[in-house]
């Protein structure tokens, strides 16, 4: 169906509002990723055992809460035996928006719990991580599910993702500001900064969710009579669909286990999540031990900010490439570029300061740029799941949750494996450096007079070998993914055909 002038105006407005929700997540989450490990290790002085126990419990919770919340959100869609259930209906969108309006402000409040010491470090670490990730999961699942529920065509989804990238880039400005107020010795300014960010995020979620809810409530009222007529008509024409059995969680998992493209994508994305969080967690460490003697603090701040903003801006260009060559091809190119840059940096060595600056920044740009495109692939998997299993309603949030079940452990593995590798390479233990945190000399390592050289070299090897290993694993998994080209076109044609058969396009995108 073609949209008139009124529809086009609504399309732009709704896309902007949808994208702005990414702003209210990114202004908090980027700061969280950058500072939460450093805060508990260097400021709250958490011990090694509590840190590892907290990360282990968080690993379990972080993996299970996505499919749990996805199932709670979408089980009514899978279990519905009413043949009149509409694809991407305003009711589905309203349900997502209601969840965002409730949980968005709570997500902002949970962010604040990290930056004030209110319990023993080990207990606070565990409670804060689980609470924050729970609300973040609900927000992310519903926001990402809207990408699949609001649009089916690649162009419409690309437009929505474009606005997400634009607002995420704006949200990354918080990283620039955070570096100027971050001081492990005096935490007051940083706390005030975090309170301000949380207030902006909470108010933004409440306002934008209300605006979008108002819009789709109007859509629901305008189409209520038509929807009722279509339900009656579909009952007459398809009497057997009422007898369909509800889809249980066990049956859904069996269906998913046979979804080969889902399995290969999840394998690739597990490595991607690990690499993204590895970069975020160890960026300050790389700046400190590889570049601190060669660049000023202001240059480090600029480099840090660019590494967070550039991926979102670059993604705007990547999306234009996706429209021309397809998402699958662009992601494959990004893996190859990551591999080539890492090998080149390894050959150049750790003494090339300017190349090191470029590589550290570009490594994040290409890694995060890939992450921003993966939601488009998941929406394609939603379409394939809908078509292959002949669903009456696309279970968008549930599929996003199942992807996270497999891939989110990479978020926990990143700091654990990174600190372990650093200790193996150099003998340097971040948990034992607190007593000499302000000392100009690096902490001694048993058997060495000074750890400065091996520590710097160890950081360099960590910096280059991690992306090389990740790129090789991802290229191997991505080569087995088949949902692209003619197959993808066929899947989208079938889902759009089903959507048009119900005559219920949401024109407000």
Short mmCIF file of C-alpha atoms in Angstrom, two decimals:
data_model
loop_
_atom_site.label_atom_id
_atom_site.label_comp_id
_atom_site.label_asym_id
_atom_site.label_seq_id
_atom_site.Cartn_x
_atom_site.Cartn_y
_atom_site.Cartn_z
CA UNK A 1 0.00 0.00 0.00
CA UNK A 2 1.22 3.47 -0.83
CA UNK A 3 1.16 6.13 1.84
CA UNK A 4 -0.29 9.53 1.11
CA UNK A 5 1.26 12.84 2.14
CA UNK A 6 -0.20 12.55 5.61
CA UNK A 7 1.25 9.05 5.93
CA UNK A 8 4.70 10.26 4.85
CA UNK A 9 4.68 13.03 7.43
CA UNK A 10 3.72 10.50 10.09
CA UNK A 11 6.41 8.16 8.81
CA UNK A 12 9.17 10.68 9.42
CA UNK A 13 7.80 11.69 12.80
CA UNK A 14 7.37 8.13 14.07
CA UNK A 15 10.82 7.12 12.83
CA UNK A 16 12.35 10.07 14.69
CA UNK A 17 10.49 9.23 17.89
CA UNK A 18 11.45 5.57 17.61
CA UNK A 19 15.11 6.50 17.06
CA UNK A 20 15.13 8.91 19.99
CA UNK A 21 14.52 6.00 22.37
CA UNK A 22 18.03 4.81 21.48
CA UNK A 23 19.38 8.14 22.77
CA UNK A 24 17.98 7.54 26.24
CA UNK A 25 19.61 4.12 26.40
CA UNK A 26 23.00 5.06 24.96
CA UNK A 27 23.68 8.08 27.20
CA UNK A 28 23.61 5.70 30.18
CA UNK A 29 24.87 2.42 28.76
CA UNK A 30 28.07 3.81 27.24
CA UNK A 31 29.05 5.29 30.61
CA UNK A 32 28.17 2.02 32.34
CA UNK A 33 30.30 -0.08 29.99
CA UNK A 34 33.27 2.24 30.29
CA UNK A 35 33.39 2.68 34.06
CA UNK A 36 31.64 -0.06 35.98
CA UNK A 37 34.65 -2.42 36.17
CA UNK A 38 37.06 0.41 36.99
CA UNK A 39 34.69 1.77 39.65
CA UNK A 40 34.41 -1.47 41.58
CA UNK A 41 38.06 -2.44 41.22
CA UNK A 42 39.75 0.93 41.83
CA UNK A 43 37.20 2.93 43.83
CA UNK A 44 35.22 0.38 45.87
CA UNK A 45 38.21 -2.03 46.12
CA UNK A 46 36.26 -5.19 45.39
CA UNK A 47 38.25 -8.36 46.03
CA UNK A 48 39.01 -10.87 43.30
CA UNK A 49 36.75 -13.63 44.63
CA UNK A 50 33.71 -11.34 44.93
CA UNK A 51 34.34 -10.00 41.44
CA UNK A 52 34.48 -13.45 39.88
CA UNK A 53 31.47 -14.73 41.85
CA UNK A 54 29.49 -11.65 40.85
CA UNK A 55 30.40 -12.08 37.19
CA UNK A 56 29.52 -15.79 37.33
CA UNK A 57 26.06 -15.13 38.80
CA UNK A 58 25.59 -12.26 36.37
CA UNK A 59 26.50 -14.60 33.51
CA UNK A 60 23.58 -16.87 34.41
CA UNK A 61 21.10 -14.04 34.96
CA UNK A 62 22.29 -12.14 31.90
CA UNK A 63 21.69 -15.19 29.72
CA UNK A 64 18.34 -16.28 31.12
CA UNK A 65 16.51 -12.98 31.53
CA UNK A 66 16.30 -12.25 27.79
CA UNK A 67 14.37 -15.39 26.80
CA UNK A 68 12.40 -15.15 30.07
CA UNK A 69 11.19 -11.61 29.41
CA UNK A 70 10.77 -12.38 25.70
CA UNK A 71 8.55 -15.35 26.50
CA UNK A 72 6.50 -13.35 28.99
CA UNK A 73 6.08 -10.64 26.37
CA UNK A 74 5.21 -12.79 23.34
CA UNK A 75 3.70 -16.00 24.70
CA UNK A 76 0.21 -14.63 24.07
CA UNK A 77 1.09 -14.27 20.40
CA UNK A 78 2.35 -17.85 20.11
CA UNK A 79 -0.52 -19.29 22.14
CA UNK A 80 -3.27 -17.35 20.40
CA UNK A 81 -5.69 -19.59 18.57
CA UNK A 82 -7.67 -16.72 17.14
CA UNK A 83 -7.23 -16.61 13.41
CA UNK A 84 -7.93 -12.92 13.39
CA UNK A 85 -4.69 -12.00 15.13
CA UNK A 86 -3.12 -9.27 13.04
CA UNK A 87 0.50 -8.99 12.02
CA UNK A 88 2.12 -5.82 13.35
CA UNK A 89 -1.24 -4.61 14.63
CA UNK A 90 -1.46 -1.39 16.66
CA UNK A 91 -2.27 -3.52 19.72
CA UNK A 92 1.12 -5.25 19.49
CA UNK A 93 2.91 -1.91 19.16
CA UNK A 94 0.95 -0.46 22.09
CA UNK A 95 2.00 -3.40 24.24
CA UNK A 96 5.65 -2.73 23.45
CA UNK A 97 5.28 0.98 24.20
CA UNK A 98 3.56 0.31 27.53
CA UNK A 99 6.54 -1.82 28.58
CA UNK A 100 8.96 0.95 27.54
CA UNK A 101 7.06 3.65 29.43
CA UNK A 102 7.16 1.58 32.63
CA UNK A 103 10.66 0.16 32.48
CA UNK A 104 12.56 3.02 30.83
CA UNK A 105 12.52 5.26 33.94
CA UNK A 106 13.28 2.25 36.17
CA UNK A 107 16.28 1.48 33.97
CA UNK A 108 17.56 5.02 34.55
CA UNK A 109 17.14 4.66 38.32
CA UNK A 110 18.99 1.31 38.36
CA UNK A 111 21.90 3.01 36.58
CA UNK A 112 22.39 5.32 39.57
CA UNK A 113 22.87 2.42 41.98
CA UNK A 114 26.41 1.83 40.66
CA UNK A 115 27.91 5.15 41.59
CA UNK A 116 27.12 5.38 45.31
CA UNK A 117 28.61 2.92 47.79
CA UNK A 118 25.65 1.56 49.77
CA UNK A 119 26.74 -2.00 50.66
CA UNK A 120 29.76 -4.28 50.73
CA UNK A 121 31.44 -4.12 47.29
CA UNK A 122 30.76 -7.78 46.48
CA UNK A 123 27.05 -7.56 47.32
CA UNK A 124 26.59 -4.20 45.59
CA UNK A 125 28.39 -5.46 42.49
CA UNK A 126 26.06 -8.45 42.16
CA UNK A 127 22.82 -6.59 42.96
CA UNK A 128 23.62 -3.62 40.72
CA UNK A 129 24.59 -5.77 37.73
CA UNK A 130 21.49 -7.96 37.92
CA UNK A 131 19.09 -5.08 38.56
CA UNK A 132 20.53 -2.90 35.81
CA UNK A 133 20.65 -5.70 33.28
CA UNK A 134 17.08 -6.76 34.05
CA UNK A 135 15.64 -3.36 33.20
CA UNK A 136 18.02 -2.92 30.26
CA UNK A 137 16.84 -6.26 28.88
CA UNK A 138 13.16 -5.30 29.00
CA UNK A 139 13.89 -1.96 27.34
CA UNK A 140 16.13 -3.45 24.64
CA UNK A 141 13.79 -6.34 23.84
CA UNK A 142 10.76 -4.13 23.34
CA UNK A 143 12.65 -1.44 21.46
CA UNK A 144 14.28 -3.97 19.13
CA UNK A 145 11.01 -5.86 18.67
CA UNK A 146 9.38 -2.64 17.46
CA UNK A 147 11.88 -2.63 14.58
CA UNK A 148 10.36 -5.90 13.34
CA UNK A 149 6.77 -5.01 14.29
CA UNK A 150 6.66 -1.55 12.73
CA UNK A 151 8.01 -2.57 9.32
CA UNK A 152 8.66 -5.55 7.08
CA UNK A 153 10.42 -4.08 4.05
CA UNK A 154 14.18 -3.63 4.18
CA UNK A 155 13.92 0.06 3.28
CA UNK A 156 11.50 0.86 6.12
CA UNK A 157 13.62 -1.02 8.64
CA UNK A 158 16.75 0.66 7.37
CA UNK A 159 15.11 4.05 7.85
CA UNK A 160 14.16 3.19 11.43
CA UNK A 161 17.67 1.89 12.11
CA UNK A 162 19.12 5.04 10.55
CA UNK A 163 17.40 7.19 13.16
CA UNK A 164 18.54 4.82 15.93
CA UNK A 165 22.15 5.25 14.80
CA UNK A 166 21.79 9.01 14.59
CA UNK A 167 20.43 9.34 18.11
CA UNK A 168 22.87 6.76 19.47
CA UNK A 169 25.67 8.95 18.12
CA UNK A 170 24.23 11.89 20.03
CA UNK A 171 24.02 9.72 23.13
CA UNK A 172 27.69 8.87 22.82
CA UNK A 173 28.55 12.49 23.56
CA UNK A 174 28.11 11.50 27.21
CA UNK A 175 31.45 9.68 26.90
CA UNK A 176 33.23 12.93 26.01
CA UNK A 177 31.78 14.64 29.05
CA UNK A 178 32.33 11.68 31.36
CA UNK A 179 36.08 11.64 30.75
CA UNK A 180 36.33 15.26 31.92
CA UNK A 181 34.59 14.54 35.27
CA UNK A 182 35.99 11.07 35.90
CA UNK A 183 38.33 11.10 38.91
CA UNK A 184 38.90 7.99 41.01
CA UNK A 185 40.12 10.15 43.87
CA UNK A 186 37.10 12.49 43.93
CA UNK A 187 33.87 10.81 42.82
CA UNK A 188 31.50 13.71 43.59
CA UNK A 189 31.48 15.37 40.16
CA UNK A 190 31.07 12.06 38.39
CA UNK A 191 28.08 11.18 40.59
CA UNK A 192 26.35 14.48 39.80
CA UNK A 193 27.01 13.86 36.11
CA UNK A 194 25.38 10.42 36.33
CA UNK A 195 22.34 11.82 38.15
CA UNK A 196 21.87 14.34 35.34
CA UNK A 197 22.12 11.65 32.67
CA UNK A 198 19.61 9.44 34.52
CA UNK A 199 17.11 12.30 34.83
CA UNK A 200 17.32 13.07 31.11
CA UNK A 201 16.87 9.39 30.25
CA UNK A 202 13.89 8.83 32.56
CA UNK A 203 12.03 11.94 31.38
CA UNK A 204 12.81 11.09 27.76
CA UNK A 205 11.41 7.57 28.00
CA UNK A 206 8.23 8.83 29.64
CA UNK A 207 7.64 11.62 27.11
CA UNK A 208 8.43 9.72 23.90
CA UNK A 209 6.52 6.61 24.95
CA UNK A 210 3.47 8.75 25.67
CA UNK A 211 3.69 10.46 22.28
CA UNK A 212 3.99 7.18 20.39
CA UNK A 213 1.22 5.58 22.46
CA UNK A 214 -1.13 8.45 21.62
CA UNK A 215 -0.39 8.01 17.92
CA UNK A 216 -1.02 4.28 17.82
CA UNK A 217 -4.11 4.52 19.98
CA UNK A 218 -5.54 6.68 17.21
CA UNK A 219 -4.50 4.04 14.68
CA UNK A 220 -6.21 1.34 16.76
CA UNK A 221 -9.46 3.32 17.00
CA UNK A 222 -9.50 4.09 13.26
CA UNK A 223 -9.11 0.41 12.40
CA UNK A 224 -11.22 -1.18 15.12
CA UNK A 225 -14.29 -1.72 12.99
CA UNK A 226 -12.21 -3.05 10.09
CA UNK A 227 -10.32 -5.41 12.40
CA UNK A 228 -13.53 -6.85 13.81
CA UNK A 229 -14.88 -7.39 10.31
CA UNK A 230 -11.67 -9.09 9.24
CA UNK A 231 -11.76 -11.39 12.27
CA UNK A 232 -15.30 -12.46 11.45
CA UNK A 233 -14.36 -12.99 7.81
CA UNK A 234 -11.25 -15.02 8.66
CA UNK A 235 -13.28 -17.20 11.04
CA UNK A 236 -15.67 -18.00 8.23
CA UNK A 237 -12.98 -18.59 5.65
CA UNK A 238 -10.52 -20.46 7.90
CA UNK A 239 -12.53 -22.43 10.46
CA UNK A 240 -9.70 -24.92 11.07
CA UNK A 241 -7.31 -22.29 12.41
CA UNK A 242 -9.37 -21.98 15.60
CA UNK A 243 -8.50 -25.56 16.44
CA UNK A 244 -4.75 -24.97 16.33
CA UNK A 245 -3.02 -25.91 19.57
CA UNK A 246 -1.11 -23.27 21.51
CA UNK A 247 2.64 -23.31 20.98
CA UNK A 248 4.39 -24.34 24.20
CA UNK A 249 7.85 -23.17 25.19
CA UNK A 250 9.24 -26.67 24.58
CA UNK A 251 7.77 -26.79 21.10
CA UNK A 252 9.09 -23.32 20.32
CA UNK A 253 12.59 -24.35 21.43
CA UNK A 254 12.41 -27.44 19.21
CA UNK A 255 11.42 -25.26 16.27
CA UNK A 256 14.28 -22.90 17.02
CA UNK A 257 16.82 -25.71 17.29
CA UNK A 258 15.97 -26.66 13.69
CA UNK A 259 16.40 -23.06 12.52
CA UNK A 260 19.91 -23.39 11.06
CA UNK A 261 20.33 -19.72 10.16
CA UNK A 262 19.45 -18.78 13.73
CA UNK A 263 22.12 -21.13 15.09
CA UNK A 264 24.87 -19.86 12.80
CA UNK A 265 23.92 -16.24 13.43
CA UNK A 266 23.90 -16.78 17.20
CA UNK A 267 27.37 -18.36 17.02
CA UNK A 268 28.74 -15.40 15.10
CA UNK A 269 27.00 -12.89 17.35
CA UNK A 270 28.38 -14.51 20.52
CA UNK A 271 31.88 -13.66 19.31
CA UNK A 272 30.73 -10.18 18.30
CA UNK A 273 29.23 -9.42 21.72
CA UNK A 274 32.42 -10.64 23.38
CA UNK A 275 34.57 -8.41 21.18
CA UNK A 276 32.39 -5.32 21.64
CA UNK A 277 32.47 -5.58 25.42
CA UNK A 278 36.14 -6.48 25.47
CA UNK A 279 36.87 -3.21 23.65
CA UNK A 280 34.68 -1.23 26.05
CA UNK A 281 36.05 -2.80 29.23
CA UNK A 282 39.74 -2.56 28.30
CA UNK A 283 39.81 0.71 26.36
CA UNK A 284 40.98 2.74 29.41
CA UNK A 285 43.66 0.11 30.15
CA UNK A 286 44.99 0.28 26.58
CA UNK A 287 45.09 4.07 26.72
CA UNK A 288 46.94 3.98 30.05
CA UNK A 289 49.62 1.43 29.19
CA UNK A 290 50.04 1.87 25.43
CA UNK A 291 49.54 5.59 24.85
CA UNK A 292 49.64 7.52 28.15
CA UNK A 293 53.36 8.36 27.75
CA UNK A 294 52.86 9.57 24.18
CA UNK A 295 49.59 11.52 24.18
CA UNK A 296 48.05 14.14 26.46
CA UNK A 297 44.99 13.60 28.63
CA UNK A 298 42.92 15.81 26.32
CA UNK A 299 43.98 13.73 23.31
CA UNK A 300 42.98 10.60 25.19
CA UNK A 301 39.58 12.15 25.91
CA UNK A 302 39.09 12.99 22.23
CA UNK A 303 40.19 9.51 21.17
CA UNK A 304 37.80 7.95 23.67
CA UNK A 305 34.89 10.09 22.52
CA UNK A 306 35.57 9.45 18.84
CA UNK A 307 35.68 5.72 19.43
CA UNK A 308 32.15 5.86 20.85
CA UNK A 309 30.58 8.38 18.45
CA UNK A 310 32.19 7.33 15.17
CA UNK A 311 30.57 3.86 15.06
CA UNK A 312 27.10 5.42 15.06
CA UNK A 313 27.97 8.02 12.45
CA UNK A 314 29.78 5.43 10.35
CA UNK A 315 26.74 3.20 10.61
CA UNK A 316 24.77 5.80 8.66
CA UNK A 317 27.14 5.10 5.76
CA UNK A 318 27.02 1.35 6.37
CA UNK A 319 23.21 1.48 6.08
CA UNK A 320 23.47 3.06 2.62
CA UNK A 321 25.82 0.24 1.64
CA UNK A 322 23.29 -2.25 3.01
CA UNK A 323 20.62 -0.84 0.73
CA UNK A 324 22.90 -1.32 -2.27
CA UNK A 325 24.72 -4.58 -1.50
CA UNK A 326 22.68 -6.19 1.29
CA UNK A 327 23.34 -6.55 5.02
CA UNK A 328 25.04 -9.94 4.65
CA UNK A 329 27.70 -8.64 2.25
CA UNK A 330 28.43 -5.48 4.27
CA UNK A 331 28.90 -7.46 7.50
CA UNK A 332 31.26 -9.85 5.71
CA UNK A 333 33.30 -6.89 4.46
CA UNK A 334 33.53 -5.52 8.01
CA UNK A 335 34.89 -8.83 9.29
CA UNK A 336 37.54 -8.82 6.57
CA UNK A 337 38.51 -5.22 7.32
CA UNK A 338 38.82 -6.01 11.03
CA UNK A 339 41.10 -8.93 10.25
CA UNK A 340 43.24 -6.94 7.81
CA UNK A 341 43.70 -3.98 10.17
CA UNK A 342 44.65 -6.24 13.08
CA UNK A 343 47.26 -8.14 11.06
CA UNK A 344 48.68 -4.85 9.77
CA UNK A 345 48.95 -3.47 13.32
CA UNK A 346 50.63 -6.66 14.51
CA UNK A 347 53.24 -6.35 11.76
CA UNK A 348 53.78 -2.64 12.46
CA UNK A 349 54.46 -3.19 16.18
CA UNK A 350 53.60 -1.37 19.39
CA UNK A 351 56.02 1.52 18.86
CA UNK A 352 54.03 3.13 16.04
CA UNK A 353 52.10 5.58 18.22
CA UNK A 354 50.00 7.24 15.53
CA UNK A 355 49.10 3.92 13.94
CA UNK A 356 48.24 2.64 17.41
CA UNK A 357 45.86 5.57 17.99
CA UNK A 358 44.17 4.97 14.64
CA UNK A 359 43.91 1.23 15.24
CA UNK A 360 42.47 1.51 18.74
CA UNK A 361 39.80 3.90 17.50
CA UNK A 362 39.08 2.07 14.22
CA UNK A 363 38.89 -1.27 16.01
CA UNK A 364 35.94 0.04 18.00
CA UNK A 365 34.43 1.74 14.96
CA UNK A 366 34.27 -1.42 12.84
CA UNK A 367 33.35 -3.70 15.75
CA UNK A 368 30.55 -1.48 17.04
CA UNK A 369 29.48 -0.69 13.47
CA UNK A 370 28.89 -4.38 12.91
CA UNK A 371 26.85 -4.61 16.12
CA UNK A 372 24.55 -1.83 14.93
CA UNK A 373 23.71 -3.77 11.77
CA UNK A 374 22.93 -7.07 13.47
CA UNK A 375 19.43 -6.01 14.57
CA UNK A 376 18.50 -5.89 10.88
CA UNK A 377 19.63 -9.50 10.54
CA UNK A 378 17.57 -10.51 13.58
CA UNK A 379 14.46 -8.91 12.08
CA UNK A 380 15.09 -10.99 8.95
CA UNK A 381 15.27 -14.07 11.20
CA UNK A 382 11.92 -13.00 12.71
CA UNK A 383 10.49 -13.00 9.17
CA UNK A 384 11.96 -16.42 8.41
CA UNK A 385 10.67 -17.85 11.69
CA UNK A 386 7.22 -16.43 10.91
CA UNK A 387 7.16 -17.97 7.42
CA UNK A 388 8.79 -21.34 8.13
CA UNK A 389 6.65 -22.06 11.19
CA UNK A 390 3.51 -20.48 9.68
CA UNK A 391 2.87 -18.28 12.68
CA UNK A 392 -0.16 -16.05 12.96
CA UNK A 393 1.89 -13.39 14.75
CA UNK A 394 5.61 -12.71 14.58
CA UNK A 395 7.21 -13.33 18.00
CA UNK A 396 9.73 -10.50 17.67
CA UNK A 397 10.71 -9.93 21.30
CA UNK A 398 10.97 -13.66 21.97
CA UNK A 399 13.37 -14.22 19.09
CA UNK A 400 15.50 -11.26 20.16
CA UNK A 401 15.51 -12.83 23.62
CA UNK A 402 16.60 -16.21 22.32
CA UNK A 403 19.45 -14.61 20.40
CA UNK A 404 20.55 -12.94 23.62
CA UNK A 405 20.34 -16.26 25.50
CA UNK A 406 23.16 -17.57 23.34
CA UNK A 407 25.14 -14.37 22.83
CA UNK A 408 24.97 -12.37 26.06
CA UNK A 409 27.44 -14.62 27.91
CA UNK A 410 30.04 -12.87 25.75
CA UNK A 411 29.40 -9.75 27.82
CA UNK A 412 30.49 -11.56 30.97
CA UNK A 413 33.30 -13.52 29.34
CA UNK A 414 34.93 -10.30 28.06
CA UNK A 415 36.26 -8.93 31.39
CA UNK A 416 36.95 -12.42 32.77
CA UNK A 417 38.93 -13.68 29.78
CA UNK A 418 40.60 -10.30 29.27
CA UNK A 419 41.92 -10.06 32.84
CA UNK A 420 42.98 -13.73 32.75
CA UNK A 421 44.89 -13.32 29.47
CA UNK A 422 46.57 -10.17 30.74
CA UNK A 423 47.68 -12.00 33.87
CA UNK A 424 48.95 -14.97 31.83
CA UNK A 425 50.89 -12.75 29.41
CA UNK A 426 52.44 -10.41 31.96
CA UNK A 427 51.75 -11.57 35.51
CA UNK A 428 49.91 -8.27 35.96
CA UNK A 429 46.81 -8.61 38.16
CA UNK A 430 44.44 -5.63 38.17
CA UNK A 431 43.14 -6.68 41.58
CA UNK A 432 46.61 -6.32 43.16
CA UNK A 433 47.40 -2.85 41.86
CA UNK A 434 45.21 -0.87 44.24
CA UNK A 435 47.97 -0.22 46.73
CA UNK A 436 50.11 1.33 44.03
CA UNK A 437 47.37 2.91 41.99
CA UNK A 438 48.82 6.37 42.22
CA UNK A 439 52.40 5.32 41.82
CA UNK A 440 54.16 6.20 38.61
CA UNK A 441 55.83 2.82 38.49
CA UNK A 442 53.99 -0.30 37.39
CA UNK A 443 53.50 -3.02 40.00
CA UNK A 444 56.28 -5.57 40.19
CA UNK A 445 55.92 -9.03 38.80
CA UNK A 446 57.57 -12.02 40.42
CA UNK A 447 60.83 -12.83 38.68
CA UNK A 448 61.15 -9.46 36.93
CA UNK A 449 62.81 -6.28 38.06
CA UNK A 450 60.21 -4.20 36.25
CA UNK A 451 56.92 -5.11 34.58
CA UNK A 452 56.71 -1.99 32.40
CA UNK A 453 58.00 -3.58 29.19
CA UNK A 454 56.19 -6.95 29.42
CA UNK A 455 52.99 -5.23 30.56
CA UNK A 456 52.99 -2.88 27.59
CA UNK A 457 53.81 -5.71 25.21
CA UNK A 458 51.14 -7.89 26.78
CA UNK A 459 48.53 -5.17 26.31
CA UNK A 460 49.58 -4.85 22.68
CA UNK A 461 49.27 -8.58 22.02
CA UNK A 462 45.87 -8.55 23.70
CA UNK A 463 44.84 -5.61 21.54
CA UNK A 464 45.68 -7.28 18.22
CA UNK A 465 45.24 -11.01 18.78
CA UNK A 466 41.71 -10.76 20.17
CA UNK A 467 40.28 -9.12 17.00
CA UNK A 468 42.26 -11.49 14.76
CA UNK A 469 40.81 -14.52 16.55
CA UNK A 470 37.30 -13.05 16.59
CA UNK A 471 37.38 -12.17 12.89
CA UNK A 472 38.48 -15.69 11.86
CA UNK A 473 35.75 -17.35 13.94
CA UNK A 474 33.10 -14.96 12.63
CA UNK A 475 34.04 -15.40 8.97
CA UNK A 476 33.77 -19.15 9.41
CA UNK A 477 30.29 -18.95 10.97
CA UNK A 478 29.02 -16.23 8.62
CA UNK A 479 29.92 -18.28 5.55
CA UNK A 480 27.29 -20.85 6.65
CA UNK A 481 24.49 -18.26 7.00
CA UNK A 482 22.09 -18.53 4.04
CA UNK A 483 19.38 -15.93 4.75
CA UNK A 484 20.44 -13.48 2.06
CA UNK A 485 19.95 -12.94 -1.66
CA UNK A 486 17.05 -14.82 -3.24
CA UNK A 487 16.15 -16.71 -0.08
CA UNK A 488 15.73 -13.49 1.88
CA UNK A 489 13.67 -11.95 -0.91
CA UNK A 490 11.40 -14.99 -0.94
CA UNK A 491 10.91 -14.88 2.83
CA UNK A 492 10.04 -11.18 2.80
CA UNK A 493 7.65 -11.66 -0.11
CA UNK A 494 5.79 -14.38 1.81
CA UNK A 495 5.53 -12.33 5.00
CA UNK A 496 4.43 -9.21 3.15
CA UNK A 497 1.91 -11.32 1.29
CA UNK A 498 0.50 -12.56 4.59
CA UNK A 499 0.42 -9.02 5.91
CA UNK A 500 -1.40 -7.69 2.87
CA UNK A 501 -3.86 -10.54 3.05
CA UNK A 502 -4.95 -9.22 6.45
CA UNK A 503 -5.13 -5.64 5.10
CA UNK A 504 -3.62 -4.28 8.26
CA UNK A 505 -0.45 -2.38 7.34
CA UNK A 506 0.57 0.11 9.98
CA UNK A 507 0.86 3.30 7.95
CA UNK A 508 2.24 5.43 10.76
CA UNK A 509 5.84 4.24 10.43
#
